[in-house]
Amino acid sequence: YPGTLIVRKFFLILLFCFAVRENVCAFTLNLKGWDQISGKHFKVIFKREVGEDFPREILDKAEEYYSDIADRIGYERYRNFWTWDNRVPIVYFASQEEFTKQTGQPKWSKGFAVSHLASVNLRMIITYQGQEDFLNAVLPHEISHLILHDFIGPHRHIPTWFDEGVAQMEEQGDDPNHRTIFAHLIENGESIPLLSLQNPNPSIRTDATYGAIFYAESLYIVDFLVKTYGKESFINLCRNLRDGMDFEDALKNAYYPAIDSIATLQDKWIKYMMQYL
């Protein structure tokens, strides 16, 4: 098999840097004198020197992603929730240097979402100019986080793997070859047991390979649920989490009798992934 250890590790590290999101608890932004354009659910805040063309493109894509993601998880009845004074700001820095200085983010960070940290109504996406993958990857990823957290509620527990899996679903550029690589990881016993995903290892933040496996597996399990059992069952799963069920009860309620436990989900997902070998 041509996917040598080096090739596999390169893919996994790339995926990790691409998908990982840092939680930010407190920071202060100085946006005095910045320009702003507004849509129905978002407003893009940027320096005049950036120009309006790309911020306008960001705004259009954000509104498009909002509709797609909201529909996927059953958020439709809240479509007017992020409007007027509650529009979500997308802060677009002119450079990575300024972004890092004002937010304290690590240099590899491409952007992040803030949700329900300072207050129930605080939502914000922060990024910077010069990223080729922002519109097709970072932007939908962070909007997905915000919508999922809004729908399920700030005080409900969302397993990290499920949160990250949903956030990656809208990203563009999924390569079937990556699934084949991951199927070989499963075959070789190098994937993470689903029960362990429920309580992720702290090394997700320090071990790039472990972190990449975690993010890829999260995406592929959520993808399996949506593609195999359809939108309505997935919406019911999200609603059950919103209503306070723990993940396993929410899963059983939404997918019974096809899936009656986390162990059953793992077995069926593994069988599904083996088709890519």
PDB file of C-alpha atoms in Angstrom:
ATOM      1  CA  TYR A   1       0.000   0.000   0.000  1.00  0.00           C
ATOM      2  CA  PRO A   2       1.584   3.313  -1.070  1.00  0.00           C
ATOM      3  CA  GLY A   3       0.397   5.253   1.999  1.00  0.00           C
ATOM      4  CA  THR A   4       3.634   4.990   3.924  1.00  0.00           C
ATOM      5  CA  LEU A   5       3.948   6.179   7.515  1.00  0.00           C
ATOM      6  CA  ILE A   6       5.405   9.510   6.320  1.00  0.00           C
ATOM      7  CA  VAL A   7       2.562  10.147   3.855  1.00  0.00           C
ATOM      8  CA  ARG A   8      -0.037   9.163   6.428  1.00  0.00           C
ATOM      9  CA  LYS A   9       1.494  11.370   9.097  1.00  0.00           C
ATOM     10  CA  PHE A  10       1.700  14.312   6.697  1.00  0.00           C
ATOM     11  CA  PHE A  11      -1.986  14.006   5.934  1.00  0.00           C
ATOM     12  CA  LEU A  12      -2.930  13.747   9.588  1.00  0.00           C
ATOM     13  CA  ILE A  13      -0.842  16.722  10.685  1.00  0.00           C
ATOM     14  CA  LEU A  14      -2.257  18.771   7.804  1.00  0.00           C
ATOM     15  CA  LEU A  15      -5.793  17.878   8.810  1.00  0.00           C
ATOM     16  CA  PHE A  16      -5.079  18.742  12.446  1.00  0.00           C
ATOM     17  CA  CYS A  17      -3.729  22.211  11.664  1.00  0.00           C
ATOM     18  CA  PHE A  18      -6.632  22.755   9.289  1.00  0.00           C
ATOM     19  CA  ALA A  19      -9.418  21.845  11.672  1.00  0.00           C
ATOM     20  CA  VAL A  20      -8.361  22.556  15.236  1.00  0.00           C
ATOM     21  CA  ARG A  21     -10.025  25.432  17.065  1.00  0.00           C
ATOM     22  CA  GLU A  22      -8.748  27.175  20.161  1.00  0.00           C
ATOM     23  CA  ASN A  23     -11.128  28.288  22.904  1.00  0.00           C
ATOM     24  CA  VAL A  24     -10.600  31.873  24.005  1.00  0.00           C
ATOM     25  CA  CYS A  25     -11.871  33.031  27.382  1.00  0.00           C
ATOM     26  CA  ALA A  26     -11.032  36.732  27.452  1.00  0.00           C
ATOM     27  CA  PHE A  27      -9.552  39.334  25.135  1.00  0.00           C
ATOM     28  CA  THR A  28     -10.109  42.943  24.118  1.00  0.00           C
ATOM     29  CA  LEU A  29     -10.340  44.088  20.494  1.00  0.00           C
ATOM     30  CA  ASN A  30      -9.543  47.609  19.349  1.00  0.00           C
ATOM     31  CA  LEU A  31     -11.741  48.119  16.273  1.00  0.00           C
ATOM     32  CA  LYS A  32     -12.063  51.906  16.430  1.00  0.00           C
ATOM     33  CA  GLY A  33     -12.425  53.414  12.959  1.00  0.00           C
ATOM     34  CA  TRP A  34     -12.973  50.088  11.181  1.00  0.00           C
ATOM     35  CA  ASP A  35     -15.546  49.762   8.367  1.00  0.00           C
ATOM     36  CA  GLN A  36     -18.547  47.458   8.491  1.00  0.00           C
ATOM     37  CA  ILE A  37     -20.961  45.819   6.040  1.00  0.00           C
ATOM     38  CA  SER A  38     -24.085  43.975   7.204  1.00  0.00           C
ATOM     39  CA  GLY A  39     -26.278  41.165   5.925  1.00  0.00           C
ATOM     40  CA  LYS A  40     -29.276  39.449   7.488  1.00  0.00           C
ATOM     41  CA  HIS A  41     -27.384  37.351  10.052  1.00  0.00           C
ATOM     42  CA  PHE A  42     -23.780  38.621   9.935  1.00  0.00           C
ATOM     43  CA  LYS A  43     -21.750  41.804   9.793  1.00  0.00           C
ATOM     44  CA  VAL A  44     -18.144  41.890   8.589  1.00  0.00           C
ATOM     45  CA  ILE A  45     -15.865  44.380  10.362  1.00  0.00           C
ATOM     46  CA  PHE A  46     -12.621  45.291   8.580  1.00  0.00           C
ATOM     47  CA  LYS A  47     -10.049  48.030   8.078  1.00  0.00           C
ATOM     48  CA  ARG A  48     -10.586  50.296   5.082  1.00  0.00           C
ATOM     49  CA  GLU A  49      -7.153  49.344   3.720  1.00  0.00           C
ATOM     50  CA  VAL A  50      -8.423  45.791   3.166  1.00  0.00           C
ATOM     51  CA  GLY A  51     -11.005  47.004   0.654  1.00  0.00           C
ATOM     52  CA  GLU A  52     -14.629  45.911   0.513  1.00  0.00           C
ATOM     53  CA  ASP A  53     -14.518  43.195  -2.175  1.00  0.00           C
ATOM     54  CA  PHE A  54     -13.382  40.247  -0.065  1.00  0.00           C
ATOM     55  CA  PRO A  55     -15.369  41.245   3.053  1.00  0.00           C
ATOM     56  CA  ARG A  56     -18.427  41.348   0.782  1.00  0.00           C
ATOM     57  CA  GLU A  57     -17.586  37.833  -0.433  1.00  0.00           C
ATOM     58  CA  ILE A  58     -17.209  36.704   3.192  1.00  0.00           C
ATOM     59  CA  LEU A  59     -20.641  38.112   4.006  1.00  0.00           C
ATOM     60  CA  ASP A  60     -22.329  36.406   1.045  1.00  0.00           C
ATOM     61  CA  LYS A  61     -20.738  33.028   1.845  1.00  0.00           C
ATOM     62  CA  ALA A  62     -21.568  33.349   5.550  1.00  0.00           C
ATOM     63  CA  GLU A  63     -25.266  33.860   4.761  1.00  0.00           C
ATOM     64  CA  GLU A  64     -25.193  30.866   2.406  1.00  0.00           C
ATOM     65  CA  TYR A  65     -23.533  28.641   5.013  1.00  0.00           C
ATOM     66  CA  TYR A  66     -25.975  29.795   7.685  1.00  0.00           C
ATOM     67  CA  SER A  67     -28.934  28.488   5.664  1.00  0.00           C
ATOM     68  CA  ASP A  68     -27.248  25.166   4.797  1.00  0.00           C
ATOM     69  CA  ILE A  69     -26.004  24.409   8.312  1.00  0.00           C
ATOM     70  CA  ALA A  70     -29.232  25.522  10.015  1.00  0.00           C
ATOM     71  CA  ASP A  71     -31.212  23.229   7.734  1.00  0.00           C
ATOM     72  CA  ARG A  72     -28.915  20.278   8.447  1.00  0.00           C
ATOM     73  CA  ILE A  73     -29.351  20.363  12.234  1.00  0.00           C
ATOM     74  CA  GLY A  74     -32.970  21.525  12.360  1.00  0.00           C
ATOM     75  CA  TYR A  75     -32.368  25.174  13.249  1.00  0.00           C
ATOM     76  CA  GLU A  76     -34.834  26.538  10.679  1.00  0.00           C
ATOM     77  CA  ARG A  77     -37.379  27.950  13.105  1.00  0.00           C
ATOM     78  CA  TYR A  78     -34.671  30.228  14.522  1.00  0.00           C
ATOM     79  CA  ARG A  79     -33.756  31.746  11.154  1.00  0.00           C
ATOM     80  CA  ASN A  80     -34.543  35.249  12.390  1.00  0.00           C
ATOM     81  CA  PHE A  81     -32.595  34.830  15.619  1.00  0.00           C
ATOM     82  CA  TRP A  82     -29.271  36.313  14.424  1.00  0.00           C
ATOM     83  CA  THR A  83     -30.744  39.515  13.004  1.00  0.00           C
ATOM     84  CA  TRP A  84     -30.514  43.272  13.566  1.00  0.00           C
ATOM     85  CA  ASP A  85     -28.554  43.980  16.769  1.00  0.00           C
ATOM     86  CA  ASN A  86     -27.895  40.251  17.201  1.00  0.00           C
ATOM     87  CA  ARG A  87     -26.040  39.850  13.907  1.00  0.00           C
ATOM     88  CA  VAL A  88     -22.832  37.847  14.376  1.00  0.00           C
ATOM     89  CA  PRO A  89     -19.692  39.957  13.828  1.00  0.00           C
ATOM     90  CA  ILE A  90     -16.948  38.537  11.610  1.00  0.00           C
ATOM     91  CA  VAL A  91     -13.798  40.466  12.472  1.00  0.00           C
ATOM     92  CA  TYR A  92     -11.348  40.398   9.560  1.00  0.00           C
ATOM     93  CA  PHE A  93      -7.831  41.528  10.450  1.00  0.00           C
ATOM     94  CA  ALA A  94      -5.511  42.893   7.776  1.00  0.00           C
ATOM     95  CA  SER A  95      -2.629  40.596   8.815  1.00  0.00           C
ATOM     96  CA  GLN A  96      -1.818  37.513  10.841  1.00  0.00           C
ATOM     97  CA  GLU A  97       0.540  39.612  12.975  1.00  0.00           C
ATOM     98  CA  GLU A  98      -2.238  41.971  14.058  1.00  0.00           C
ATOM     99  CA  PHE A  99      -4.645  39.060  14.576  1.00  0.00           C
ATOM    100  CA  THR A 100      -2.159  37.271  16.844  1.00  0.00           C
ATOM    101  CA  LYS A 101      -1.282  40.419  18.772  1.00  0.00           C
ATOM    102  CA  GLN A 102      -4.877  41.381  19.577  1.00  0.00           C
ATOM    103  CA  THR A 103      -6.290  37.892  20.249  1.00  0.00           C
ATOM    104  CA  GLY A 104      -3.314  36.048  21.752  1.00  0.00           C
ATOM    105  CA  GLN A 105      -3.887  33.119  19.396  1.00  0.00           C
ATOM    106  CA  PRO A 106      -1.016  30.773  18.443  1.00  0.00           C
ATOM    107  CA  LYS A 107       0.652  31.470  15.097  1.00  0.00           C
ATOM    108  CA  TRP A 108      -0.876  28.412  13.460  1.00  0.00           C
ATOM    109  CA  SER A 109      -4.436  29.564  14.205  1.00  0.00           C
ATOM    110  CA  LYS A 110      -6.466  30.460  11.117  1.00  0.00           C
ATOM    111  CA  GLY A 111      -9.349  31.902  13.105  1.00  0.00           C
ATOM    112  CA  PHE A 112     -11.818  30.958  15.799  1.00  0.00           C
ATOM    113  CA  ALA A 113     -15.363  31.392  17.024  1.00  0.00           C
ATOM    114  CA  VAL A 114     -16.388  32.848  20.357  1.00  0.00           C
ATOM    115  CA  SER A 115     -19.679  31.590  21.743  1.00  0.00           C
ATOM    116  CA  HIS A 116     -21.401  32.073  25.097  1.00  0.00           C
ATOM    117  CA  LEU A 117     -18.234  33.008  26.947  1.00  0.00           C
ATOM    118  CA  ALA A 118     -18.770  36.515  28.279  1.00  0.00           C
ATOM    119  CA  SER A 119     -22.555  36.472  27.983  1.00  0.00           C
ATOM    120  CA  VAL A 120     -25.346  34.420  26.482  1.00  0.00           C
ATOM    121  CA  ASN A 121     -25.531  36.737  23.480  1.00  0.00           C
ATOM    122  CA  LEU A 122     -21.825  36.917  22.667  1.00  0.00           C
ATOM    123  CA  ARG A 123     -21.051  35.358  19.291  1.00  0.00           C
ATOM    124  CA  MET A 124     -18.141  36.329  17.088  1.00  0.00           C
ATOM    125  CA  ILE A 125     -15.861  34.928  14.369  1.00  0.00           C
ATOM    126  CA  ILE A 126     -12.334  36.326  14.166  1.00  0.00           C
ATOM    127  CA  THR A 127      -9.806  35.748  11.390  1.00  0.00           C
ATOM    128  CA  TYR A 128      -7.306  37.567   9.165  1.00  0.00           C
ATOM    129  CA  GLN A 129      -6.512  38.353   5.532  1.00  0.00           C
ATOM    130  CA  GLY A 130      -4.435  36.089   3.314  1.00  0.00           C
ATOM    131  CA  GLN A 131      -5.849  32.608   3.857  1.00  0.00           C
ATOM    132  CA  GLU A 132      -6.678  30.630   0.754  1.00  0.00           C
ATOM    133  CA  ASP A 133      -8.900  28.192   2.651  1.00  0.00           C
ATOM    134  CA  PHE A 134     -10.864  30.699   4.721  1.00  0.00           C
ATOM    135  CA  LEU A 135     -14.075  30.845   2.651  1.00  0.00           C
ATOM    136  CA  ASN A 136     -14.324  27.101   2.052  1.00  0.00           C
ATOM    137  CA  ALA A 137     -13.023  25.757   5.356  1.00  0.00           C
ATOM    138  CA  VAL A 138     -12.489  28.106   8.303  1.00  0.00           C
ATOM    139  CA  LEU A 139     -15.686  30.139   7.790  1.00  0.00           C
ATOM    140  CA  PRO A 140     -18.169  27.219   7.557  1.00  0.00           C
ATOM    141  CA  HIS A 141     -16.331  25.429  10.366  1.00  0.00           C
ATOM    142  CA  GLU A 142     -16.777  28.302  12.803  1.00  0.00           C
ATOM    143  CA  ILE A 143     -20.352  29.106  11.754  1.00  0.00           C
ATOM    144  CA  SER A 144     -21.215  25.445  12.373  1.00  0.00           C
ATOM    145  CA  HIS A 145     -19.850  25.684  15.917  1.00  0.00           C
ATOM    146  CA  LEU A 146     -21.948  28.764  16.641  1.00  0.00           C
ATOM    147  CA  ILE A 147     -25.183  27.365  15.208  1.00  0.00           C
ATOM    148  CA  LEU A 148     -24.807  23.997  16.944  1.00  0.00           C
ATOM    149  CA  HIS A 149     -24.108  25.650  20.309  1.00  0.00           C
ATOM    150  CA  ASP A 150     -27.026  28.029  19.852  1.00  0.00           C
ATOM    151  CA  PHE A 151     -29.405  25.226  18.914  1.00  0.00           C
ATOM    152  CA  ILE A 152     -28.420  22.812  21.684  1.00  0.00           C
ATOM    153  CA  GLY A 153     -27.917  25.565  24.264  1.00  0.00           C
ATOM    154  CA  PRO A 154     -24.968  27.057  26.170  1.00  0.00           C
ATOM    155  CA  HIS A 155     -25.537  24.918  29.261  1.00  0.00           C
ATOM    156  CA  ARG A 156     -25.956  21.563  27.532  1.00  0.00           C
ATOM    157  CA  HIS A 157     -23.038  19.178  27.120  1.00  0.00           C
ATOM    158  CA  ILE A 158     -21.930  18.530  23.535  1.00  0.00           C
ATOM    159  CA  PRO A 159     -19.219  15.872  23.174  1.00  0.00           C
ATOM    160  CA  THR A 160     -16.153  17.545  21.681  1.00  0.00           C
ATOM    161  CA  TRP A 161     -15.860  14.956  18.906  1.00  0.00           C
ATOM    162  CA  PHE A 162     -19.502  15.540  17.875  1.00  0.00           C
ATOM    163  CA  ASP A 163     -19.042  19.319  17.963  1.00  0.00           C
ATOM    164  CA  GLU A 164     -15.946  19.100  15.754  1.00  0.00           C
ATOM    165  CA  GLY A 165     -17.473  16.516  13.436  1.00  0.00           C
ATOM    166  CA  VAL A 166     -20.486  18.733  12.732  1.00  0.00           C
ATOM    167  CA  ALA A 167     -18.200  21.748  12.257  1.00  0.00           C
ATOM    168  CA  GLN A 168     -16.218  19.952   9.547  1.00  0.00           C
ATOM    169  CA  MET A 169     -19.242  18.702   7.589  1.00  0.00           C
ATOM    170  CA  GLU A 170     -19.663  21.933   5.629  1.00  0.00           C
ATOM    171  CA  GLU A 171     -15.978  22.258   4.712  1.00  0.00           C
ATOM    172  CA  GLN A 172     -15.104  21.872   1.050  1.00  0.00           C
ATOM    173  CA  GLY A 173     -12.481  19.617  -0.492  1.00  0.00           C
ATOM    174  CA  ASP A 174     -12.987  16.238   1.191  1.00  0.00           C
ATOM    175  CA  ASP A 175     -10.729  13.719  -0.584  1.00  0.00           C
ATOM    176  CA  PRO A 176     -11.848  10.040  -0.842  1.00  0.00           C
ATOM    177  CA  ASN A 177      -8.168   9.083  -0.631  1.00  0.00           C
ATOM    178  CA  HIS A 178      -8.128  10.428   2.931  1.00  0.00           C
ATOM    179  CA  ARG A 179     -10.914   7.999   3.802  1.00  0.00           C
ATOM    180  CA  THR A 180      -8.880   5.144   2.383  1.00  0.00           C
ATOM    181  CA  ILE A 181      -5.928   6.202   4.533  1.00  0.00           C
ATOM    182  CA  PHE A 182      -8.174   6.335   7.586  1.00  0.00           C
ATOM    183  CA  ALA A 183      -9.680   2.928   6.795  1.00  0.00           C
ATOM    184  CA  HIS A 184      -6.135   1.528   6.925  1.00  0.00           C
ATOM    185  CA  LEU A 185      -5.648   3.171  10.318  1.00  0.00           C
ATOM    186  CA  ILE A 186      -8.757   1.356  11.560  1.00  0.00           C
ATOM    187  CA  GLU A 187      -7.546  -1.897  10.030  1.00  0.00           C
ATOM    188  CA  ASN A 188      -4.208  -1.505  11.834  1.00  0.00           C
ATOM    189  CA  GLY A 189      -5.842  -0.713  15.173  1.00  0.00           C
ATOM    190  CA  GLU A 190      -4.673   2.917  15.145  1.00  0.00           C
ATOM    191  CA  SER A 191      -8.064   4.647  15.343  1.00  0.00           C
ATOM    192  CA  ILE A 192      -9.576   5.836  18.624  1.00  0.00           C
ATOM    193  CA  PRO A 193     -12.335   3.732  20.251  1.00  0.00           C
ATOM    194  CA  LEU A 194     -15.564   5.706  20.207  1.00  0.00           C
ATOM    195  CA  LEU A 195     -15.937   5.461  23.983  1.00  0.00           C
ATOM    196  CA  SER A 196     -12.543   7.181  24.281  1.00  0.00           C
ATOM    197  CA  LEU A 197     -13.716   9.939  21.941  1.00  0.00           C
ATOM    198  CA  GLN A 198     -16.369  10.780  24.524  1.00  0.00           C
ATOM    199  CA  ASN A 199     -13.566  11.883  26.887  1.00  0.00           C
ATOM    200  CA  PRO A 200     -10.739  13.011  24.606  1.00  0.00           C
ATOM    201  CA  ASN A 201      -7.158  12.578  25.695  1.00  0.00           C
ATOM    202  CA  PRO A 202      -5.458  15.885  26.677  1.00  0.00           C
ATOM    203  CA  SER A 203      -2.747  15.051  24.135  1.00  0.00           C
ATOM    204  CA  ILE A 204      -5.177  16.238  21.448  1.00  0.00           C
ATOM    205  CA  ARG A 205      -3.628  19.684  22.048  1.00  0.00           C
ATOM    206  CA  THR A 206       0.019  18.578  21.995  1.00  0.00           C
ATOM    207  CA  ASP A 207       0.263  15.435  19.863  1.00  0.00           C
ATOM    208  CA  ALA A 208      -0.404  16.358  16.229  1.00  0.00           C
ATOM    209  CA  THR A 209      -0.939  12.774  15.081  1.00  0.00           C
ATOM    210  CA  TYR A 210      -3.380  11.947  17.878  1.00  0.00           C
ATOM    211  CA  GLY A 211      -5.168  15.242  17.326  1.00  0.00           C
ATOM    212  CA  ALA A 212      -5.459  14.625  13.603  1.00  0.00           C
ATOM    213  CA  ILE A 213      -6.899  11.150  14.140  1.00  0.00           C
ATOM    214  CA  PHE A 214      -9.386  12.635  16.601  1.00  0.00           C
ATOM    215  CA  TYR A 215     -10.592  15.305  14.153  1.00  0.00           C
ATOM    216  CA  ALA A 216     -10.715  13.006  11.132  1.00  0.00           C
ATOM    217  CA  GLU A 217     -12.583  10.301  13.035  1.00  0.00           C
ATOM    218  CA  SER A 218     -15.041  12.870  14.391  1.00  0.00           C
ATOM    219  CA  LEU A 219     -15.830  14.032  10.858  1.00  0.00           C
ATOM    220  CA  TYR A 220     -16.226  10.530   9.451  1.00  0.00           C
ATOM    221  CA  ILE A 221     -18.578   9.350  12.222  1.00  0.00           C
ATOM    222  CA  VAL A 222     -20.874  12.363  11.816  1.00  0.00           C
ATOM    223  CA  ASP A 223     -20.693  11.937   8.033  1.00  0.00           C
ATOM    224  CA  PHE A 224     -21.671   8.265   8.441  1.00  0.00           C
ATOM    225  CA  LEU A 225     -24.722   9.143  10.541  1.00  0.00           C
ATOM    226  CA  VAL A 226     -25.960  11.752   8.068  1.00  0.00           C
ATOM    227  CA  LYS A 227     -25.326   9.772   4.874  1.00  0.00           C
ATOM    228  CA  THR A 228     -26.548   6.411   6.160  1.00  0.00           C
ATOM    229  CA  TYR A 229     -29.635   7.370   8.176  1.00  0.00           C
ATOM    230  CA  GLY A 230     -30.653  10.725   6.711  1.00  0.00           C
ATOM    231  CA  LYS A 231     -31.285  14.264   7.863  1.00  0.00           C
ATOM    232  CA  GLU A 232     -34.350  13.697  10.030  1.00  0.00           C
ATOM    233  CA  SER A 233     -32.646  11.204  12.344  1.00  0.00           C
ATOM    234  CA  PHE A 234     -29.673  13.529  12.695  1.00  0.00           C
ATOM    235  CA  ILE A 235     -31.970  16.455  13.510  1.00  0.00           C
ATOM    236  CA  ASN A 236     -33.660  14.282  16.160  1.00  0.00           C
ATOM    237  CA  LEU A 237     -30.246  13.516  17.674  1.00  0.00           C
ATOM    238  CA  CYS A 238     -29.476  17.245  17.929  1.00  0.00           C
ATOM    239  CA  ARG A 239     -32.922  17.938  19.405  1.00  0.00           C
ATOM    240  CA  ASN A 240     -32.423  15.220  22.010  1.00  0.00           C
ATOM    241  CA  LEU A 241     -29.131  16.812  23.064  1.00  0.00           C
ATOM    242  CA  ARG A 242     -30.902  20.177  23.207  1.00  0.00           C
ATOM    243  CA  ASP A 243     -33.561  18.621  25.451  1.00  0.00           C
ATOM    244  CA  GLY A 244     -30.944  17.484  27.950  1.00  0.00           C
ATOM    245  CA  MET A 245     -30.325  13.815  27.099  1.00  0.00           C
ATOM    246  CA  ASP A 246     -26.785  12.510  27.433  1.00  0.00           C
ATOM    247  CA  PHE A 247     -25.224  11.500  24.136  1.00  0.00           C
ATOM    248  CA  GLU A 248     -25.888   7.759  24.308  1.00  0.00           C
ATOM    249  CA  ASP A 249     -29.559   8.215  25.229  1.00  0.00           C
ATOM    250  CA  ALA A 250     -29.938  10.869  22.527  1.00  0.00           C
ATOM    251  CA  LEU A 251     -28.350   8.499  20.015  1.00  0.00           C
ATOM    252  CA  LYS A 252     -30.574   5.552  20.934  1.00  0.00           C
ATOM    253  CA  ASN A 253     -33.719   7.659  20.867  1.00  0.00           C
ATOM    254  CA  ALA A 254     -32.929   9.029  17.399  1.00  0.00           C
ATOM    255  CA  TYR A 255     -31.636   5.860  15.708  1.00  0.00           C
ATOM    256  CA  TYR A 256     -33.300   2.891  17.419  1.00  0.00           C
ATOM    257  CA  PRO A 257     -33.470   0.061  16.408  1.00  0.00           C
ATOM    258  CA  ALA A 258     -30.624   0.531  13.890  1.00  0.00           C
ATOM    259  CA  ILE A 259     -28.321   1.913  16.619  1.00  0.00           C
ATOM    260  CA  ASP A 260     -28.965   1.122  20.261  1.00  0.00           C
ATOM    261  CA  SER A 261     -25.649   2.078  21.878  1.00  0.00           C
ATOM    262  CA  ILE A 262     -22.320   3.787  21.305  1.00  0.00           C
ATOM    263  CA  ALA A 263     -20.785   0.335  20.826  1.00  0.00           C
ATOM    264  CA  THR A 264     -23.261  -0.428  18.024  1.00  0.00           C
ATOM    265  CA  LEU A 265     -22.480   2.911  16.384  1.00  0.00           C
ATOM    266  CA  GLN A 266     -18.772   2.080  16.424  1.00  0.00           C
ATOM    267  CA  ASP A 267     -19.312  -1.375  14.911  1.00  0.00           C
ATOM    268  CA  LYS A 268     -21.518  -0.059  12.106  1.00  0.00           C
ATOM    269  CA  TRP A 269     -19.212   2.897  11.413  1.00  0.00           C
ATOM    270  CA  ILE A 270     -16.166   0.623  11.136  1.00  0.00           C
ATOM    271  CA  LYS A 271     -18.020  -1.628   8.696  1.00  0.00           C
ATOM    272  CA  TYR A 272     -18.976   1.470   6.688  1.00  0.00           C
ATOM    273  CA  MET A 273     -15.381   2.743   6.580  1.00  0.00           C
ATOM    274  CA  MET A 274     -14.042  -0.615   5.388  1.00  0.00           C
ATOM    275  CA  GLN A 275     -15.718  -0.031   2.012  1.00  0.00           C
ATOM    276  CA  TYR A 276     -12.976   2.511   1.277  1.00  0.00           C
ATOM    277  CA  LEU A 277     -10.232  -0.123   1.325  1.00  0.00           C
TER     278      LEU A 277
END
